[in-house]
Amino acid sequence: MITTANIKNGVNVDQLVDTIGHIQEQPELAKFEFRAKNNWIDGGHCASSIKSFYGAGQEDTTRQETFTLECSHPNVLLGEDEAPTPPEVVLHALASCLTGAMVYHAAANGIDIQGAESTVKGTADLHGFLGLDPEVRTGFDGVTVSLKVKSDATAEQLENLAKFSPVFDIITNPTPVKIEIIK
Amino acid sequence: MITTANIKNGVNVDQLVDTIGHIQEQPELAKFEFRAKNNWIDGGHCASSIKSFYGAGQEDTTRQETFTLECSHPNVLLGEDEAPTPPEVVLHALASCLTGAMVYHAAANGIDIQGAESTVKGTADLHGFLGLDPEVRTGFDGVTVSLKVKSDATAEQLENLAKFSPVFDIITNPTPVKIEIIK
C-alpha cells in the first residue's frame, strides 16, 4: 500500500496533528527559545547570526545552516545603506508571520490557500528617536497590512487565522524586554 | 583649508546635528514611512522585498538596491528550514536597533563606543499559536538581551541610550496594526 502525506497549502497536516497530539500529552514540548547573536560593525550597521534554538523538549540538532542577516540605514538616516533598517526588518517579519499563521491554520481547518501577497507600511516620527519630543514614540505610531489572498474562505475567516501570528502579538501587545549591559 | 568630517562611532555627527536642525525648522521632515512587500512561497516560507520609503519630506531616491529577505521554519515547525523564523528575525531587528540607537546617541553625546555584541533570546509556548490555550499568548512571553559594550560610559548610561531604539519601543509597547484582507 502506498500512503501519501496529507499536504495542504504546503503544510503537512498529519505532522501538524501529530505535533498537537504530542503537546497535549507532554505540555513541556511546547516550550521554545529562539536566539540571535548580533555584532556591531560601524555606525548603524550590524550583523546577526541565527542558528541554535530550543524546542520540542531539546536543543535543536536539525538546522544545518547559520543564517546571517544585516541591518543598516540609508544615507538620509546617516548610514551607507548596506541593508534594510531594523523597523523595515520588523515589517518583513510581520508580513511573513501573518501569512504563515494564516496558511498553517487554514491547512488545519481544511481551507485551501492558492496565493497570498502583502504590502506592509509603518509610519514613524523622528522627533521620538532624536529625543526632540518625549511625547512622540520612537517606534511606529501605526502599521497597516494589505494582505491579498486567493481562497474561497471569507476575508473575516482569513483575518482571524492570520491573527494567530506570533509577530502580530509581539507588535500589538507589550512584550517584556530585559536588557543587561555587560561592560 | 582641509576640513574633515566629525565622525564618532562611525556616525557623522555633523550630519546628525544638521538633521536635528532641519527637523526643528521643518517638523514635517521627521515623518517617515517604511514598507515591505511580501510574497507567500509555500507553507511557512515567504520572501519580502524592501526598497522604497518616504522620509525627510519626499520619496527616497537614493536607495539603489532592493533588499530581499526570507522567512521559513525548521522541520520541527513543519518547514524546510530555508530561512530563519519570523520571531528570530524580530530578535535580529531588536539587537541591531538597540545597538544602533546606543551608537547614534553615544555619538551625539560625545561618548566613544569601541565595540558591541549581543545575544538575544525570546521564549514562547506553542499552546498559544496552536490555539490550545487561549490564556497563552502566541508571541514571546519574554525577551532578554545581553549587550556587551566596550566603552568608558556606565552600564546605566549605555542602557538609557539603547532604549531610544524604535524596535525596542515597538516590542515593549502596543503598536496598532490594521489588517486589510483583499480577496
Tab-separated table of C-alpha atoms in Angstrom:
chain	number	residue	atom	x	y	z
A	1	MET	CA	0.000	0.000	0.000
A	2	ILE	CA	1.347	3.383	-0.959
A	3	THR	CA	0.469	6.129	1.516
A	4	THR	CA	0.894	9.797	0.611
A	5	ALA	CA	1.355	12.585	3.121
A	6	ASN	CA	-1.659	14.794	3.740
A	7	ILE	CA	-0.298	18.125	2.473
A	8	LYS	CA	-2.423	21.282	2.294
A	9	ASN	CA	-1.083	24.732	1.423
A	10	GLY	CA	2.399	23.218	1.639
A	11	VAL	CA	1.761	22.199	5.272
A	12	ASN	CA	1.987	18.544	6.317
A	13	VAL	CA	-1.337	18.299	8.136
A	14	ASP	CA	-0.542	14.821	9.506
A	15	GLN	CA	2.622	16.189	11.138
A	16	LEU	CA	0.647	19.172	12.457
A	17	VAL	CA	-1.970	16.883	14.019
A	18	ASP	CA	0.822	14.709	15.469
A	19	THR	CA	2.501	17.808	16.922
A	20	ILE	CA	-0.716	18.894	18.625
A	21	GLY	CA	-1.188	15.359	19.992
A	22	HIS	CA	2.364	15.239	21.384
A	23	ILE	CA	1.931	18.629	23.074
A	24	GLN	CA	-1.381	17.591	24.602
A	25	GLU	CA	0.373	14.535	26.092
A	26	GLN	CA	3.540	16.386	27.149
A	27	PRO	CA	2.840	20.128	27.545
A	28	GLU	CA	6.531	20.920	28.108
A	29	LEU	CA	7.219	20.080	24.436
A	30	ALA	CA	5.535	23.401	23.573
A	31	LYS	CA	8.304	25.482	25.159
A	32	PHE	CA	10.567	27.179	22.616
A	33	GLU	CA	13.503	29.559	22.955
A	34	PHE	CA	14.711	31.399	19.863
A	35	ARG	CA	18.027	33.265	19.736
A	36	ALA	CA	20.096	35.674	17.694
A	37	LYS	CA	23.709	36.781	18.095
A	38	ASN	CA	24.492	40.270	16.905
A	39	ASN	CA	27.737	42.086	16.140
A	40	TRP	CA	28.142	45.816	15.681
A	41	ILE	CA	30.052	46.709	12.542
A	42	ASP	CA	30.038	50.531	12.443
A	43	GLY	CA	27.529	53.360	12.916
A	44	GLY	CA	24.054	51.880	12.461
A	45	HIS	CA	25.337	48.756	10.666
A	46	CYS	CA	25.055	45.371	12.430
A	47	ALA	CA	25.017	41.699	11.506
A	48	SER	CA	23.239	38.822	13.251
A	49	SER	CA	23.770	35.099	13.079
A	50	ILE	CA	20.823	32.806	13.787
A	51	LYS	CA	21.104	29.062	14.236
A	52	SER	CA	20.501	27.406	17.608
A	53	PHE	CA	17.122	27.157	19.276
A	54	TYR	CA	15.454	25.068	21.946
A	55	GLY	CA	12.116	23.417	21.293
A	56	ALA	CA	10.117	20.190	21.492
A	57	GLY	CA	11.999	19.265	24.669
A	58	GLN	CA	15.570	19.595	23.399
A	59	GLU	CA	18.222	21.714	21.770
A	60	ASP	CA	17.649	21.547	18.034
A	61	THR	CA	20.119	19.379	16.106
A	62	THR	CA	18.457	19.515	12.683
A	63	ARG	CA	19.276	23.024	11.475
A	64	GLN	CA	22.437	22.835	9.382
A	65	GLU	CA	22.772	26.411	8.183
A	66	THR	CA	23.644	29.521	10.175
A	67	PHE	CA	21.543	32.346	8.782
A	68	THR	CA	23.229	35.751	8.567
A	69	LEU	CA	21.152	38.935	8.450
A	70	GLU	CA	22.234	42.555	8.432
A	71	CYS	CA	20.689	45.863	9.344
A	72	SER	CA	21.884	49.254	8.224
A	73	HIS	CA	20.459	52.683	7.430
A	74	PRO	CA	20.035	54.722	4.247
A	75	ASN	CA	22.017	57.918	3.686
A	76	VAL	CA	19.237	60.168	4.984
A	77	LEU	CA	19.498	58.261	8.288
A	78	LEU	CA	23.300	58.639	8.338
A	79	GLY	CA	24.139	55.173	7.028
A	80	GLU	CA	25.713	53.558	3.991
A	81	ASP	CA	22.559	51.614	3.055
A	82	GLU	CA	24.134	48.154	3.103
A	83	ALA	CA	20.921	46.510	4.365
A	84	PRO	CA	17.349	47.352	5.443
A	85	THR	CA	16.705	49.279	8.650
A	86	PRO	CA	15.567	47.407	11.785
A	87	PRO	CA	11.966	48.704	11.523
A	88	GLU	CA	11.807	47.535	7.890
A	89	VAL	CA	13.025	44.107	9.010
A	90	VAL	CA	10.186	44.032	11.551
A	91	LEU	CA	7.696	44.712	8.734
A	92	HIS	CA	9.161	41.761	6.803
A	93	ALA	CA	8.809	39.528	9.865
A	94	LEU	CA	5.223	40.691	10.435
A	95	ALA	CA	4.133	40.086	6.835
A	96	SER	CA	5.774	36.648	6.780
A	97	CYS	CA	4.300	35.694	10.135
A	98	LEU	CA	0.732	36.809	9.365
A	99	THR	CA	0.891	34.886	6.084
A	100	GLY	CA	2.439	31.782	7.638
A	101	ALA	CA	-0.056	31.748	10.503
A	102	MET	CA	-2.959	32.083	8.070
A	103	VAL	CA	-1.579	29.277	5.885
A	104	TYR	CA	-0.951	26.863	8.791
A	105	HIS	CA	-4.303	27.451	10.435
A	106	ALA	CA	-6.085	27.281	7.081
A	107	ALA	CA	-4.442	23.893	6.483
A	108	ALA	CA	-5.559	22.688	9.907
A	109	ASN	CA	-9.116	23.784	9.103
A	110	GLY	CA	-9.245	22.283	5.611
A	111	ILE	CA	-9.176	25.678	3.884
A	112	ASP	CA	-7.237	25.989	0.621
A	113	ILE	CA	-4.981	28.994	0.089
A	114	GLN	CA	-3.998	29.362	-3.555
A	115	GLY	CA	-1.925	32.541	-3.242
A	116	ALA	CA	-1.019	35.353	-0.859
A	117	GLU	CA	0.915	38.587	-1.167
A	118	SER	CA	1.024	41.627	1.065
A	119	THR	CA	2.235	45.165	1.447
A	120	VAL	CA	3.076	46.407	4.936
A	121	LYS	CA	3.637	50.036	5.873
A	122	GLY	CA	4.756	51.556	9.165
A	123	THR	CA	4.854	55.231	9.970
A	124	ALA	CA	7.146	56.944	12.457
A	125	ASP	CA	8.095	60.445	13.537
A	126	LEU	CA	11.830	61.061	14.118
A	127	HIS	CA	11.043	63.552	16.895
A	128	GLY	CA	10.834	60.448	19.085
A	129	PHE	CA	14.103	58.759	18.156
A	130	LEU	CA	16.019	62.033	18.199
A	131	GLY	CA	14.756	62.855	21.679
A	132	LEU	CA	13.199	66.116	20.469
A	133	ASP	CA	9.746	65.400	21.899
A	134	PRO	CA	9.217	62.975	24.778
A	135	GLU	CA	5.527	62.688	23.825
A	136	VAL	CA	6.408	61.103	20.471
A	137	ARG	CA	7.229	57.419	20.498
A	138	THR	CA	10.446	56.177	18.926
A	139	GLY	CA	8.770	53.233	17.144
A	140	PHE	CA	5.926	53.058	14.670
A	141	ASP	CA	2.800	55.044	15.531
A	142	GLY	CA	0.888	52.622	13.310
A	143	VAL	CA	1.258	49.751	10.874
A	144	THR	CA	-1.089	48.804	8.037
A	145	VAL	CA	-1.112	45.451	6.277
A	146	SER	CA	-2.832	44.835	2.939
A	147	LEU	CA	-2.962	41.077	2.503
A	148	LYS	CA	-4.276	39.825	-0.838
A	149	VAL	CA	-5.361	36.182	-0.658
A	150	LYS	CA	-6.654	33.721	-3.240
A	151	SER	CA	-9.001	31.467	-1.279
A	152	ASP	CA	-12.641	30.508	-1.026
A	153	ALA	CA	-12.656	31.486	2.665
A	154	THR	CA	-14.131	34.825	3.694
A	155	ALA	CA	-11.953	37.845	4.471
A	156	GLU	CA	-13.092	37.642	8.107
A	157	GLN	CA	-12.080	33.964	8.361
A	158	LEU	CA	-8.681	34.670	6.815
A	159	GLU	CA	-8.036	37.649	9.096
A	160	ASN	CA	-8.869	35.556	12.164
A	161	LEU	CA	-6.452	32.827	11.027
A	162	ALA	CA	-3.681	35.366	10.311
A	163	LYS	CA	-4.074	36.836	13.805
A	164	PHE	CA	-2.603	33.665	15.318
A	165	SER	CA	0.704	35.193	14.165
A	166	PRO	CA	3.275	35.394	16.984
A	167	VAL	CA	4.844	38.544	15.496
A	168	PHE	CA	1.403	40.184	15.294
A	169	ASP	CA	1.094	39.504	19.037
A	170	ILE	CA	4.623	40.790	19.722
A	171	ILE	CA	3.905	44.075	17.916
A	172	THR	CA	0.331	44.736	19.043
A	173	ASN	CA	0.799	43.753	22.697
A	174	PRO	CA	3.523	44.697	25.199
A	175	THR	CA	6.333	42.158	25.461
A	176	PRO	CA	8.765	42.480	28.370
A	177	VAL	CA	12.374	43.020	27.218
A	178	LYS	CA	15.113	42.752	29.837
A	179	ILE	CA	18.373	44.437	28.878
A	180	GLU	CA	21.608	43.500	30.608
A	181	ILE	CA	24.598	45.654	29.706
A	182	ILE	CA	27.907	43.878	30.220
A	183	LYS	CA	30.978	46.048	30.327
B	1	MET	CA	41.977	74.503	4.414
B	2	ILE	CA	41.187	70.832	4.640
B	3	THR	CA	38.123	70.029	6.769
B	4	THR	CA	37.426	66.531	7.964
B	5	ALA	CA	34.005	65.244	8.868
B	6	ASN	CA	33.298	64.893	12.569
B	7	ILE	CA	32.850	61.110	12.770
B	8	LYS	CA	32.271	59.293	16.065
B	9	ASN	CA	31.430	55.581	16.364
B	10	GLY	CA	31.034	55.588	12.581
B	11	VAL	CA	28.313	58.250	12.825
B	12	ASN	CA	28.712	61.581	11.035
B	13	VAL	CA	27.936	63.864	13.966
B	14	ASP	CA	27.866	66.984	11.778
B	15	GLN	CA	25.168	65.400	9.615
B	16	LEU	CA	23.287	64.313	12.750
B	17	VAL	CA	23.347	67.866	14.139
B	18	ASP	CA	22.255	69.196	10.726
B	19	THR	CA	19.381	66.680	10.647
B	20	ILE	CA	18.186	67.806	14.065
B	21	GLY	CA	18.410	71.438	12.960
B	22	HIS	CA	16.412	70.810	9.799
B	23	ILE	CA	13.691	68.972	11.745
B	24	GLN	CA	13.462	71.749	14.315
B	25	GLU	CA	12.910	74.220	11.455
B	26	GLN	CA	10.547	71.973	9.466
B	27	PRO	CA	8.914	69.390	11.746
B	28	GLU	CA	7.266	67.574	8.818
B	29	LEU	CA	10.717	66.371	7.690
B	30	ALA	CA	10.611	63.951	10.642
B	31	LYS	CA	7.769	61.891	9.137
B	32	PHE	CA	8.881	58.528	7.758
B	33	GLU	CA	7.001	55.638	6.200
B	34	PHE	CA	8.791	52.317	5.817
B	35	ARG	CA	7.455	49.482	3.663
B	36	ALA	CA	7.897	45.837	2.803
B	37	LYS	CA	6.295	43.721	0.077
B	38	ASN	CA	5.847	40.074	0.874
B	39	ASN	CA	5.100	37.021	-1.258
B	40	TRP	CA	3.986	33.651	0.020
B	41	ILE	CA	6.029	30.777	-1.424
B	42	ASP	CA	4.666	27.655	0.301
B	43	GLY	CA	3.743	26.509	3.811
B	44	GLY	CA	5.509	28.866	6.234
B	45	HIS	CA	8.016	30.107	3.632
B	46	CYS	CA	7.775	33.739	2.467
B	47	ALA	CA	10.025	36.335	0.838
B	48	SER	CA	9.960	40.115	1.231
B	49	SER	CA	11.418	42.848	-0.906
B	50	ILE	CA	12.325	46.140	0.736
B	51	LYS	CA	13.292	49.276	-1.133
B	52	SER	CA	11.037	52.339	-1.240
B	53	PHE	CA	10.405	54.569	1.750
B	54	TYR	CA	9.189	58.086	2.433
B	55	GLY	CA	11.159	60.405	4.668
B	56	ALA	CA	12.645	63.876	5.043
B	57	GLY	CA	9.745	65.337	3.056
B	58	GLN	CA	9.950	63.117	-0.033
B	59	GLU	CA	10.009	59.662	-1.550
B	60	ASP	CA	13.543	58.360	-1.242
B	61	THR	CA	15.555	58.332	-4.473
B	62	THR	CA	18.928	57.330	-3.044
B	63	ARG	CA	18.475	53.643	-2.276
B	64	GLN	CA	19.724	51.661	-5.279
B	65	GLU	CA	19.354	48.112	-4.040
B	66	THR	CA	16.181	46.129	-3.374
B	67	PHE	CA	16.821	44.014	-0.289
B	68	THR	CA	15.348	40.523	-0.306
B	69	LEU	CA	14.689	38.684	2.951
B	70	GLU	CA	13.083	35.339	3.590
B	71	CYS	CA	11.359	33.641	6.477
B	72	SER	CA	10.782	29.929	6.869
B	73	HIS	CA	10.505	27.338	9.637
B	74	PRO	CA	12.656	24.434	10.790
B	75	ASN	CA	11.485	20.840	10.409
B	76	VAL	CA	10.090	20.667	13.940
B	77	LEU	CA	7.815	23.576	12.992
B	78	LEU	CA	6.770	21.838	9.758
B	79	GLY	CA	9.082	23.745	7.408
B	80	GLU	CA	12.069	23.107	5.180
B	81	ASP	CA	14.366	25.476	7.110
B	82	GLU	CA	15.269	27.714	4.175
B	83	ALA	CA	15.496	30.828	6.373
B	84	PRO	CA	15.019	31.991	9.978
B	85	THR	CA	11.552	32.097	11.530
B	86	PRO	CA	9.720	35.437	11.840
B	87	PRO	CA	10.276	35.654	15.640
B	88	GLU	CA	14.009	35.058	15.126
B	89	VAL	CA	14.037	37.859	12.560
B	90	VAL	CA	12.427	40.127	15.157
B	91	LEU	CA	15.253	39.277	17.591
B	92	HIS	CA	17.781	40.268	14.906
B	93	ALA	CA	15.979	43.568	14.345
B	94	LEU	CA	15.819	44.236	18.092
B	95	ALA	CA	19.525	43.560	18.662
B	96	SER	CA	20.523	45.700	15.676
B	97	CYS	CA	18.206	48.514	16.698
B	98	LEU	CA	19.291	48.635	20.345
B	99	THR	CA	22.929	48.680	19.245
B	100	GLY	CA	22.375	51.285	16.540
B	101	ALA	CA	20.390	53.550	18.864
B	102	MET	CA	23.099	53.303	21.526
B	103	VAL	CA	25.813	54.076	18.970
B	104	TYR	CA	23.988	57.081	17.439
B	105	HIS	CA	23.056	58.610	20.781
B	106	ALA	CA	26.524	57.950	22.166
B	107	ALA	CA	27.989	59.796	19.175
B	108	ALA	CA	25.630	62.725	19.768
B	109	ASN	CA	26.755	62.834	23.415
B	110	GLY	CA	30.472	62.544	22.731
B	111	ILE	CA	30.699	59.002	24.108
B	112	ASP	CA	33.070	56.572	22.394
B	113	ILE	CA	31.875	53.033	21.681
B	114	GLN	CA	34.790	50.745	20.831
B	115	GLY	CA	32.812	47.534	20.388
B	116	ALA	CA	29.405	45.960	20.905
B	117	GLU	CA	27.994	42.459	20.595
B	118	SER	CA	24.825	40.936	21.922
B	119	THR	CA	22.847	37.772	22.421
B	120	VAL	CA	19.059	37.990	22.337
B	121	LYS	CA	16.699	35.249	23.483
B	122	GLY	CA	12.930	35.051	23.269
B	123	THR	CA	10.761	32.378	24.842
B	124	ALA	CA	7.363	31.208	23.633
B	125	ASP	CA	4.848	28.472	24.380
B	126	LEU	CA	3.242	26.825	21.331
B	127	HIS	CA	-0.010	26.325	23.244
B	128	GLY	CA	-0.725	29.906	22.147
B	129	PHE	CA	-0.009	29.612	18.429
B	130	LEU	CA	-1.726	26.233	18.153
B	131	GLY	CA	-4.870	27.597	19.793
B	132	LEU	CA	-4.689	25.001	22.579
B	133	ASP	CA	-4.896	27.531	25.412
B	134	PRO	CA	-6.442	30.984	24.920
B	135	GLU	CA	-4.637	32.205	28.061
B	136	VAL	CA	-1.221	31.645	26.437
B	137	ARG	CA	-0.021	34.361	24.077
B	138	THR	CA	1.108	33.441	20.578
B	139	GLY	CA	4.220	35.667	20.715
B	140	PHE	CA	7.148	35.815	23.094
B	141	ASP	CA	6.324	35.784	26.802
B	142	GLY	CA	9.672	37.491	27.377
B	143	VAL	CA	12.873	38.615	25.683
B	144	THR	CA	16.303	39.015	27.252
B	145	VAL	CA	19.162	40.969	25.723
B	146	SER	CA	22.774	40.642	26.873
B	147	LEU	CA	24.641	43.542	25.307
B	148	LYS	CA	28.415	43.592	25.809
B	149	VAL	CA	29.878	47.019	25.172
B	150	LYS	CA	33.423	48.367	25.147
B	151	SER	CA	33.062	51.961	26.327
B	152	ASP	CA	34.034	54.261	29.178
B	153	ALA	CA	30.360	55.104	29.773
B	154	THR	CA	28.496	53.396	32.599
B	155	ALA	CA	26.143	50.465	32.009
B	156	GLU	CA	23.224	52.671	33.069
B	157	GLN	CA	24.180	55.392	30.552
B	158	LEU	CA	24.513	52.839	27.769
B	159	GLU	CA	21.190	51.194	28.592
B	160	ASN	CA	19.431	54.552	28.520
B	161	LEU	CA	20.955	55.338	25.110
B	162	ALA	CA	19.996	51.906	23.720
B	163	LYS	CA	16.400	52.418	24.844
B	164	PHE	CA	15.915	55.088	22.187
B	165	SER	CA	15.619	52.085	19.840
B	166	PRO	CA	12.439	52.183	17.732
B	167	VAL	CA	12.207	48.367	17.659
B	168	PHE	CA	12.537	48.253	21.465
B	169	ASP	CA	9.525	50.587	21.587
B	170	ILE	CA	7.610	48.504	19.007
B	171	ILE	CA	8.124	45.319	21.047
B	172	THR	CA	7.677	46.644	24.575
B	173	ASN	CA	4.677	48.878	23.859
B	174	PRO	CA	1.464	48.173	21.932
B	175	THR	CA	1.567	49.263	18.300
B	176	PRO	CA	-1.709	49.373	16.362
B	177	VAL	CA	-1.693	47.052	13.333
B	178	LYS	CA	-4.558	47.388	10.846
B	179	ILE	CA	-5.084	44.339	8.642
B	180	GLU	CA	-6.990	44.624	5.389
B	181	ILE	CA	-7.701	41.325	3.642
B	182	ILE	CA	-8.227	41.721	-0.101
B	183	LYS	CA	-9.889	38.837	-1.912
